[in-house]
Amino acid sequence: MTPEEFDYLRELLNKSSGLVLADGKEYLVESRLLPVAREAGMDSLSELVAGLKLADSKDLQTKVTQAMTINESFFFRDKTPFENFKQIMVPAMLASPRAASRSMRIWCAAASTGQEPYSLAIQIREMEEQLRGWNIEIIATDLSQEVLEKAKAGLYSQFEVQRGLPIQMLVKYFQQTGSLWQIDSSIRSMVRYKHYNLLDDYTVLGTFDMIFCRNVLIYFGPETKRDMLARMAKRLRPDGYLVLGAAETVVGISDDYVPVSGARGLYALSASAGAAAAPAPAPAAFPALALRVATGTQSA
Ligand SMILES: C[S@@+](CC[C@H](N)C(=O)[O-])C[C@H]1O[C@@H](n2cnc3c(N)ncnc32)[C@H](O)[C@@H]1O
């Protein structure tokens, strides 16, 4: 692959997905795209680039973009977001005016193979008593149709279920089918999947009480991050939450959010972005939470 071909591929990737390919990643491009070239009956990346330049190359472009995405995910990844969900976010929702309508919408903005939305669905099921009668919608989106198909099937290898999933949850919510494990249809039906590019207009998705956008912003350039965070702020209800990945932050990128004290990776809207006038008080039914918020000692 020539330097010009590498530049062509990284510009294509950036335009189609926002992903930024750093200098020196030629080896990654080769290992990911040679199989795409071969599948299309081509012998080299030079042939692939020539094919991409043809007028009717939309399908090939999609395959190239999908092949370049990092789809790594696992159940209850980083634990903290799911603890925050249980200890801070859901209690705040229960104490808010939306308790009258008992409805909540959650967006998993880069759902990959489904482990993140299913971890949330399991967590919701585990909180059945508090959330009885609530209508909770989980919309899980991703750019890659391939990962969404896997997510919808809810089938995982032994290795995948061993990463992060407590054994009692495996037993409770999965069935073994041959060498794979399938998540229960009752959990699968809690998640609605949608093929969706984060570069596109978010208004079609509606408004959300929580947005989980984890481990994807790291792959974008600063302008793309700024734009996405600004548009997500407009999709959040005034007392909603944004959850980012462990290596991601809004600091220095967006003034639309403020970190929730003591809760790593959790953000509320700032006053300038239209935050609710006063945050809902920590509900008395959750004294552990009240203590954590008051002392700011919640472990990350
Ligand atoms: C590393 S995975 C993160 C999965 C999950 N959120 C987690 O933290 O475990 C990143 C996902 O972002 C998706 N992605 C990358 N660029 C995207 C874009 N422009 N629009 C939507 N999804 C995108 C990829 O296809 C991939 O599945």
mmCIF file with all atom_site columns, N, CA and C in Angstrom, residues 138-189:
data_model
loop_
_atom_site.group_PDB
_atom_site.id
_atom_site.type_symbol
_atom_site.label_atom_id
_atom_site.label_alt_id
_atom_site.label_comp_id
_atom_site.label_asym_id
_atom_site.label_entity_id
_atom_site.label_seq_id
_atom_site.pdbx_PDB_ins_code
_atom_site.Cartn_x
_atom_site.Cartn_y
_atom_site.Cartn_z
_atom_site.occupancy
_atom_site.B_iso_or_equiv
_atom_site.pdbx_formal_charge
_atom_site.auth_seq_id
_atom_site.auth_comp_id
_atom_site.auth_asym_id
_atom_site.auth_atom_id
_atom_site.pdbx_PDB_model_num
ATOM 1   N N  . ILE A 1 138 ? -34.916 0.598   25.885 1.00 0.00 ? 138 ILE A N  1
ATOM 2   C CA . ILE A 1 138 ? -33.469 0.671   25.626 1.00 0.00 ? 138 ILE A CA 1
ATOM 3   C C  . ILE A 1 138 ? -33.279 0.637   24.106 1.00 0.00 ? 138 ILE A C  1
ATOM 4   N N  . ILE A 1 139 ? -32.762 1.735   23.562 1.00 0.00 ? 139 ILE A N  1
ATOM 5   C CA . ILE A 1 139 ? -32.480 1.793   22.128 1.00 0.00 ? 139 ILE A CA 1
ATOM 6   C C  . ILE A 1 139 ? -30.976 1.612   21.976 1.00 0.00 ? 139 ILE A C  1
ATOM 7   N N  . ALA A 1 140 ? -30.578 0.588   21.256 1.00 0.00 ? 140 ALA A N  1
ATOM 8   C CA . ALA A 1 140 ? -29.153 0.300   21.102 1.00 0.00 ? 140 ALA A CA 1
ATOM 9   C C  . ALA A 1 140 ? -28.775 0.480   19.636 1.00 0.00 ? 140 ALA A C  1
ATOM 10  N N  . THR A 1 141 ? -27.841 1.383   19.369 1.00 0.00 ? 141 THR A N  1
ATOM 11  C CA . THR A 1 141 ? -27.488 1.677   17.976 1.00 0.00 ? 141 THR A CA 1
ATOM 12  C C  . THR A 1 141 ? -26.009 1.391   17.711 1.00 0.00 ? 141 THR A C  1
ATOM 13  N N  . ASP A 1 142 ? -25.716 1.128   16.462 1.00 0.00 ? 142 ASP A N  1
ATOM 14  C CA . ASP A 1 142 ? -24.315 0.962   16.057 1.00 0.00 ? 142 ASP A CA 1
ATOM 15  C C  . ASP A 1 142 ? -24.220 1.162   14.546 1.00 0.00 ? 142 ASP A C  1
ATOM 16  N N  . LEU A 1 143 ? -23.037 1.525   14.136 1.00 0.00 ? 143 LEU A N  1
ATOM 17  C CA . LEU A 1 143 ? -22.754 1.745   12.719 1.00 0.00 ? 143 LEU A CA 1
ATOM 18  C C  . LEU A 1 143 ? -22.636 0.430   11.958 1.00 0.00 ? 143 LEU A C  1
ATOM 19  N N  . SER A 1 144 ? -22.217 -0.601  12.651 1.00 0.00 ? 144 SER A N  1
ATOM 20  C CA . SER A 1 144 ? -21.938 -1.867  11.986 1.00 0.00 ? 144 SER A CA 1
ATOM 21  C C  . SER A 1 144 ? -23.138 -2.810  12.051 1.00 0.00 ? 144 SER A C  1
ATOM 22  N N  . GLN A 1 145 ? -23.660 -3.137  10.866 1.00 0.00 ? 145 GLN A N  1
ATOM 23  C CA . GLN A 1 145 ? -24.793 -4.060  10.777 1.00 0.00 ? 145 GLN A CA 1
ATOM 24  C C  . GLN A 1 145 ? -24.390 -5.445  11.298 1.00 0.00 ? 145 GLN A C  1
ATOM 25  N N  . GLU A 1 146 ? -23.131 -5.769  11.049 1.00 0.00 ? 146 GLU A N  1
ATOM 26  C CA . GLU A 1 146 ? -22.624 -7.091  11.432 1.00 0.00 ? 146 GLU A CA 1
ATOM 27  C C  . GLU A 1 146 ? -22.713 -7.305  12.948 1.00 0.00 ? 146 GLU A C  1
ATOM 28  N N  . VAL A 1 147 ? -22.254 -6.305  13.733 1.00 0.00 ? 147 VAL A N  1
ATOM 29  C CA . VAL A 1 147 ? -22.292 -6.473  15.192 1.00 0.00 ? 147 VAL A CA 1
ATOM 30  C C  . VAL A 1 147 ? -23.731 -6.452  15.690 1.00 0.00 ? 147 VAL A C  1
ATOM 31  N N  . LEU A 1 148 ? -24.590 -5.683  15.003 1.00 0.00 ? 148 LEU A N  1
ATOM 32  C CA . LEU A 1 148 ? -25.990 -5.619  15.439 1.00 0.00 ? 148 LEU A CA 1
ATOM 33  C C  . LEU A 1 148 ? -26.686 -6.968  15.249 1.00 0.00 ? 148 LEU A C  1
ATOM 34  N N  . GLU A 1 149 ? -26.318 -7.670  14.184 1.00 0.00 ? 149 GLU A N  1
ATOM 35  C CA . GLU A 1 149 ? -26.906 -9.002  13.954 1.00 0.00 ? 149 GLU A CA 1
ATOM 36  C C  . GLU A 1 149 ? -26.514 -9.935  15.101 1.00 0.00 ? 149 GLU A C  1
ATOM 37  N N  . LYS A 1 150 ? -25.279 -9.855  15.511 1.00 0.00 ? 150 LYS A N  1
ATOM 38  C CA . LYS A 1 150 ? -24.821 -10.704 16.619 1.00 0.00 ? 150 LYS A CA 1
ATOM 39  C C  . LYS A 1 150 ? -25.549 -10.304 17.910 1.00 0.00 ? 150 LYS A C  1
ATOM 40  N N  . ALA A 1 151 ? -25.685 -8.981  18.091 1.00 0.00 ? 151 ALA A N  1
ATOM 41  C CA . ALA A 1 151 ? -26.362 -8.500  19.298 1.00 0.00 ? 151 ALA A CA 1
ATOM 42  C C  . ALA A 1 151 ? -27.795 -9.017  19.355 1.00 0.00 ? 151 ALA A C  1
ATOM 43  N N  . LYS A 1 152 ? -28.486 -8.924  18.221 1.00 0.00 ? 152 LYS A N  1
ATOM 44  C CA . LYS A 1 152 ? -29.885 -9.353  18.194 1.00 0.00 ? 152 LYS A CA 1
ATOM 45  C C  . LYS A 1 152 ? -30.019 -10.840 18.506 1.00 0.00 ? 152 LYS A C  1
ATOM 46  N N  . ALA A 1 153 ? -29.083 -11.635 17.987 1.00 0.00 ? 153 ALA A N  1
ATOM 47  C CA . ALA A 1 153 ? -29.131 -13.077 18.237 1.00 0.00 ? 153 ALA A CA 1
ATOM 48  C C  . ALA A 1 153 ? -28.859 -13.372 19.712 1.00 0.00 ? 153 ALA A C  1
ATOM 49  N N  . GLY A 1 154 ? -28.080 -12.521 20.361 1.00 0.00 ? 154 GLY A N  1
ATOM 50  C CA . GLY A 1 154 ? -27.796 -12.696 21.792 1.00 0.00 ? 154 GLY A CA 1
ATOM 51  C C  . GLY A 1 154 ? -27.031 -13.967 22.093 1.00 0.00 ? 154 GLY A C  1
ATOM 52  N N  . LEU A 1 155 ? -26.208 -14.406 21.147 1.00 0.00 ? 155 LEU A N  1
ATOM 53  C CA . LEU A 1 155 ? -25.432 -15.646 21.307 1.00 0.00 ? 155 LEU A CA 1
ATOM 54  C C  . LEU A 1 155 ? -23.968 -15.305 21.581 1.00 0.00 ? 155 LEU A C  1
ATOM 55  N N  . TYR A 1 156 ? -23.431 -15.874 22.652 1.00 0.00 ? 156 TYR A N  1
ATOM 56  C CA . TYR A 1 156 ? -22.059 -15.535 23.058 1.00 0.00 ? 156 TYR A CA 1
ATOM 57  C C  . TYR A 1 156 ? -21.260 -16.803 23.354 1.00 0.00 ? 156 TYR A C  1
ATOM 58  N N  . SER A 1 157 ? -19.950 -16.699 23.102 1.00 0.00 ? 157 SER A N  1
ATOM 59  C CA . SER A 1 157 ? -19.068 -17.837 23.374 1.00 0.00 ? 157 SER A CA 1
ATOM 60  C C  . SER A 1 157 ? -18.805 -17.917 24.880 1.00 0.00 ? 157 SER A C  1
ATOM 61  N N  . GLN A 1 158 ? -18.216 -19.047 25.261 1.00 0.00 ? 158 GLN A N  1
ATOM 62  C CA . GLN A 1 158 ? -17.832 -19.240 26.668 1.00 0.00 ? 158 GLN A CA 1
ATOM 63  C C  . GLN A 1 158 ? -16.906 -18.101 27.112 1.00 0.00 ? 158 GLN A C  1
ATOM 64  N N  . PHE A 1 159 ? -15.963 -17.751 26.241 1.00 0.00 ? 159 PHE A N  1
ATOM 65  C CA . PHE A 1 159 ? -15.008 -16.682 26.553 1.00 0.00 ? 159 PHE A CA 1
ATOM 66  C C  . PHE A 1 159 ? -15.745 -15.358 26.793 1.00 0.00 ? 159 PHE A C  1
ATOM 67  N N  . GLU A 1 160 ? -16.725 -15.075 25.937 1.00 0.00 ? 160 GLU A N  1
ATOM 68  C CA . GLU A 1 160 ? -17.449 -13.800 26.065 1.00 0.00 ? 160 GLU A CA 1
ATOM 69  C C  . GLU A 1 160 ? -18.283 -13.731 27.338 1.00 0.00 ? 160 GLU A C  1
ATOM 70  N N  . VAL A 1 161 ? -18.903 -14.837 27.719 1.00 0.00 ? 161 VAL A N  1
ATOM 71  C CA . VAL A 1 161 ? -19.725 -14.769 28.940 1.00 0.00 ? 161 VAL A CA 1
ATOM 72  C C  . VAL A 1 161 ? -18.858 -14.802 30.200 1.00 0.00 ? 161 VAL A C  1
ATOM 73  N N  . GLN A 1 162 ? -17.621 -15.250 30.027 1.00 0.00 ? 162 GLN A N  1
ATOM 74  C CA . GLN A 1 162 ? -16.735 -15.274 31.195 1.00 0.00 ? 162 GLN A CA 1
ATOM 75  C C  . GLN A 1 162 ? -16.157 -13.887 31.487 1.00 0.00 ? 162 GLN A C  1
ATOM 76  N N  . ARG A 1 163 ? -16.247 -12.987 30.505 1.00 0.00 ? 163 ARG A N  1
ATOM 77  C CA . ARG A 1 163 ? -15.678 -11.644 30.690 1.00 0.00 ? 163 ARG A CA 1
ATOM 78  C C  . ARG A 1 163 ? -16.711 -10.731 31.349 1.00 0.00 ? 163 ARG A C  1
ATOM 79  N N  . GLY A 1 164 ? -16.642 -10.583 32.636 1.00 0.00 ? 164 GLY A N  1
ATOM 80  C CA . GLY A 1 164 ? -17.459 -9.584  33.329 1.00 0.00 ? 164 GLY A CA 1
ATOM 81  C C  . GLY A 1 164 ? -18.800 -10.048 33.850 1.00 0.00 ? 164 GLY A C  1
ATOM 82  N N  . LEU A 1 165 ? -19.293 -11.164 33.329 1.00 0.00 ? 165 LEU A N  1
ATOM 83  C CA . LEU A 1 165 ? -20.630 -11.593 33.748 1.00 0.00 ? 165 LEU A CA 1
ATOM 84  C C  . LEU A 1 165 ? -20.539 -12.487 34.988 1.00 0.00 ? 165 LEU A C  1
ATOM 85  N N  . PRO A 1 166 ? -21.146 -12.073 36.114 1.00 0.00 ? 166 PRO A N  1
ATOM 86  C CA . PRO A 1 166 ? -21.107 -12.931 37.298 1.00 0.00 ? 166 PRO A CA 1
ATOM 87  C C  . PRO A 1 166 ? -21.797 -14.269 37.006 1.00 0.00 ? 166 PRO A C  1
ATOM 88  N N  . ILE A 1 167 ? -21.242 -15.326 37.530 1.00 0.00 ? 167 ILE A N  1
ATOM 89  C CA . ILE A 1 167 ? -21.732 -16.669 37.215 1.00 0.00 ? 167 ILE A CA 1
ATOM 90  C C  . ILE A 1 167 ? -23.217 -16.837 37.531 1.00 0.00 ? 167 ILE A C  1
ATOM 91  N N  . GLN A 1 168 ? -23.670 -16.197 38.643 1.00 0.00 ? 168 GLN A N  1
ATOM 92  C CA . GLN A 1 168 ? -25.097 -16.352 38.988 1.00 0.00 ? 168 GLN A CA 1
ATOM 93  C C  . GLN A 1 168 ? -26.003 -15.701 37.942 1.00 0.00 ? 168 GLN A C  1
ATOM 94  N N  . MET A 1 169 ? -25.491 -14.675 37.261 1.00 0.00 ? 169 MET A N  1
ATOM 95  C CA . MET A 1 169 ? -26.293 -14.038 36.206 1.00 0.00 ? 169 MET A CA 1
ATOM 96  C C  . MET A 1 169 ? -26.279 -14.882 34.935 1.00 0.00 ? 169 MET A C  1
ATOM 97  N N  . LEU A 1 170 ? -25.154 -15.555 34.709 1.00 0.00 ? 170 LEU A N  1
ATOM 98  C CA . LEU A 1 170 ? -25.077 -16.462 33.561 1.00 0.00 ? 170 LEU A CA 1
ATOM 99  C C  . LEU A 1 170 ? -26.129 -17.565 33.719 1.00 0.00 ? 170 LEU A C  1
ATOM 100 N N  . VAL A 1 171 ? -26.178 -18.127 34.909 1.00 0.00 ? 171 VAL A N  1
ATOM 101 C CA . VAL A 1 171 ? -27.107 -19.216 35.170 1.00 0.00 ? 171 VAL A CA 1
ATOM 102 C C  . VAL A 1 171 ? -28.556 -18.726 35.096 1.00 0.00 ? 171 VAL A C  1
ATOM 103 N N  . LYS A 1 172 ? -28.761 -17.523 35.595 1.00 0.00 ? 172 LYS A N  1
ATOM 104 C CA . LYS A 1 172 ? -30.128 -16.990 35.685 1.00 0.00 ? 172 LYS A CA 1
ATOM 105 C C  . LYS A 1 172 ? -30.683 -16.513 34.329 1.00 0.00 ? 172 LYS A C  1
ATOM 106 N N  . TYR A 1 173 ? -29.824 -15.939 33.491 1.00 0.00 ? 173 TYR A N  1
ATOM 107 C CA . TYR A 1 173 ? -30.347 -15.259 32.302 1.00 0.00 ? 173 TYR A CA 1
ATOM 108 C C  . TYR A 1 173 ? -29.899 -15.856 30.966 1.00 0.00 ? 173 TYR A C  1
ATOM 109 N N  . PHE A 1 174 ? -29.129 -16.936 30.987 1.00 0.00 ? 174 PHE A N  1
ATOM 110 C CA . PHE A 1 174 ? -28.648 -17.513 29.721 1.00 0.00 ? 174 PHE A CA 1
ATOM 111 C C  . PHE A 1 174 ? -28.987 -18.999 29.643 1.00 0.00 ? 174 PHE A C  1
ATOM 112 N N  . GLN A 1 175 ? -29.133 -19.477 28.407 1.00 0.00 ? 175 GLN A N  1
ATOM 113 C CA . GLN A 1 175 ? -29.261 -20.916 28.186 1.00 0.00 ? 175 GLN A CA 1
ATOM 114 C C  . GLN A 1 175 ? -28.112 -21.378 27.297 1.00 0.00 ? 175 GLN A C  1
ATOM 115 N N  . GLN A 1 176 ? -27.595 -22.552 27.621 1.00 0.00 ? 176 GLN A N  1
ATOM 116 C CA . GLN A 1 176 ? -26.489 -23.070 26.806 1.00 0.00 ? 176 GLN A CA 1
ATOM 117 C C  . GLN A 1 176 ? -27.063 -23.727 25.547 1.00 0.00 ? 176 GLN A C  1
ATOM 118 N N  . THR A 1 177 ? -26.531 -23.339 24.382 1.00 0.00 ? 177 THR A N  1
ATOM 119 C CA . THR A 1 177 ? -26.954 -24.008 23.143 1.00 0.00 ? 177 THR A CA 1
ATOM 120 C C  . THR A 1 177 ? -25.678 -24.449 22.425 1.00 0.00 ? 177 THR A C  1
ATOM 121 N N  . GLY A 1 178 ? -25.351 -25.727 22.546 1.00 0.00 ? 178 GLY A N  1
ATOM 122 C CA . GLY A 1 178 ? -24.078 -26.251 22.018 1.00 0.00 ? 178 GLY A CA 1
ATOM 123 C C  . GLY A 1 178 ? -22.940 -25.614 22.773 1.00 0.00 ? 178 GLY A C  1
ATOM 124 N N  . SER A 1 179 ? -22.007 -25.029 22.017 1.00 0.00 ? 179 SER A N  1
ATOM 125 C CA . SER A 1 179 ? -20.843 -24.433 22.683 1.00 0.00 ? 179 SER A CA 1
ATOM 126 C C  . SER A 1 179 ? -21.101 -22.950 23.023 1.00 0.00 ? 179 SER A C  1
ATOM 127 N N  . LEU A 1 180 ? -22.300 -22.457 22.693 1.00 0.00 ? 180 LEU A N  1
ATOM 128 C CA . LEU A 1 180 ? -22.601 -21.040 22.925 1.00 0.00 ? 180 LEU A CA 1
ATOM 129 C C  . LEU A 1 180 ? -23.627 -20.860 24.047 1.00 0.00 ? 180 LEU A C  1
ATOM 130 N N  . TRP A 1 181 ? -23.754 -19.601 24.473 1.00 0.00 ? 181 TRP A N  1
ATOM 131 C CA . TRP A 1 181 ? -24.753 -19.255 25.483 1.00 0.00 ? 181 TRP A CA 1
ATOM 132 C C  . TRP A 1 181 ? -25.672 -18.206 24.873 1.00 0.00 ? 181 TRP A C  1
ATOM 133 N N  . GLN A 1 182 ? -26.990 -18.442 25.015 1.00 0.00 ? 182 GLN A N  1
ATOM 134 C CA . GLN A 1 182 ? -27.924 -17.441 24.483 1.00 0.00 ? 182 GLN A CA 1
ATOM 135 C C  . GLN A 1 182 ? -28.663 -16.754 25.622 1.00 0.00 ? 182 GLN A C  1
ATOM 136 N N  . ILE A 1 183 ? -28.700 -15.423 25.519 1.00 0.00 ? 183 ILE A N  1
ATOM 137 C CA . ILE A 1 183 ? -29.393 -14.648 26.549 1.00 0.00 ? 183 ILE A CA 1
ATOM 138 C C  . ILE A 1 183 ? -30.906 -14.837 26.379 1.00 0.00 ? 183 ILE A C  1
ATOM 139 N N  . ASP A 1 184 ? -31.618 -14.897 27.509 1.00 0.00 ? 184 ASP A N  1
ATOM 140 C CA . ASP A 1 184 ? -33.068 -15.156 27.497 1.00 0.00 ? 184 ASP A CA 1
ATOM 141 C C  . ASP A 1 184 ? -33.819 -14.206 26.575 1.00 0.00 ? 184 ASP A C  1
ATOM 142 N N  . SER A 1 185 ? -34.861 -14.719 25.956 1.00 0.00 ? 185 SER A N  1
ATOM 143 C CA . SER A 1 185 ? -35.645 -13.854 25.057 1.00 0.00 ? 185 SER A CA 1
ATOM 144 C C  . SER A 1 185 ? -36.292 -12.720 25.857 1.00 0.00 ? 185 SER A C  1
ATOM 145 N N  . SER A 1 186 ? -36.584 -12.947 27.136 1.00 0.00 ? 186 SER A N  1
ATOM 146 C CA . SER A 1 186 ? -37.222 -11.887 27.940 1.00 0.00 ? 186 SER A CA 1
ATOM 147 C C  . SER A 1 186 ? -36.264 -10.706 28.127 1.00 0.00 ? 186 SER A C  1
ATOM 148 N N  . ILE A 1 187 ? -34.956 -10.979 28.131 1.00 0.00 ? 187 ILE A N  1
ATOM 149 C CA . ILE A 1 187 ? -33.976 -9.885  28.240 1.00 0.00 ? 187 ILE A CA 1
ATOM 150 C C  . ILE A 1 187 ? -33.745 -9.288  26.854 1.00 0.00 ? 187 ILE A C  1
ATOM 151 N N  . ARG A 1 188 ? -33.657 -10.166 25.867 1.00 0.00 ? 188 ARG A N  1
ATOM 152 C CA . ARG A 1 188 ? -33.442 -9.678  24.488 1.00 0.00 ? 188 ARG A CA 1
ATOM 153 C C  . ARG A 1 188 ? -34.557 -8.717  24.062 1.00 0.00 ? 188 ARG A C  1
ATOM 154 N N  . SER A 1 189 ? -35.780 -9.048  24.480 1.00 0.00 ? 189 SER A N  1
ATOM 155 C CA . SER A 1 189 ? -36.911 -8.220  24.031 1.00 0.00 ? 189 SER A CA 1
ATOM 156 C C  . SER A 1 189 ? -36.939 -6.844  24.721 1.00 0.00 ? 189 SER A C  1
#
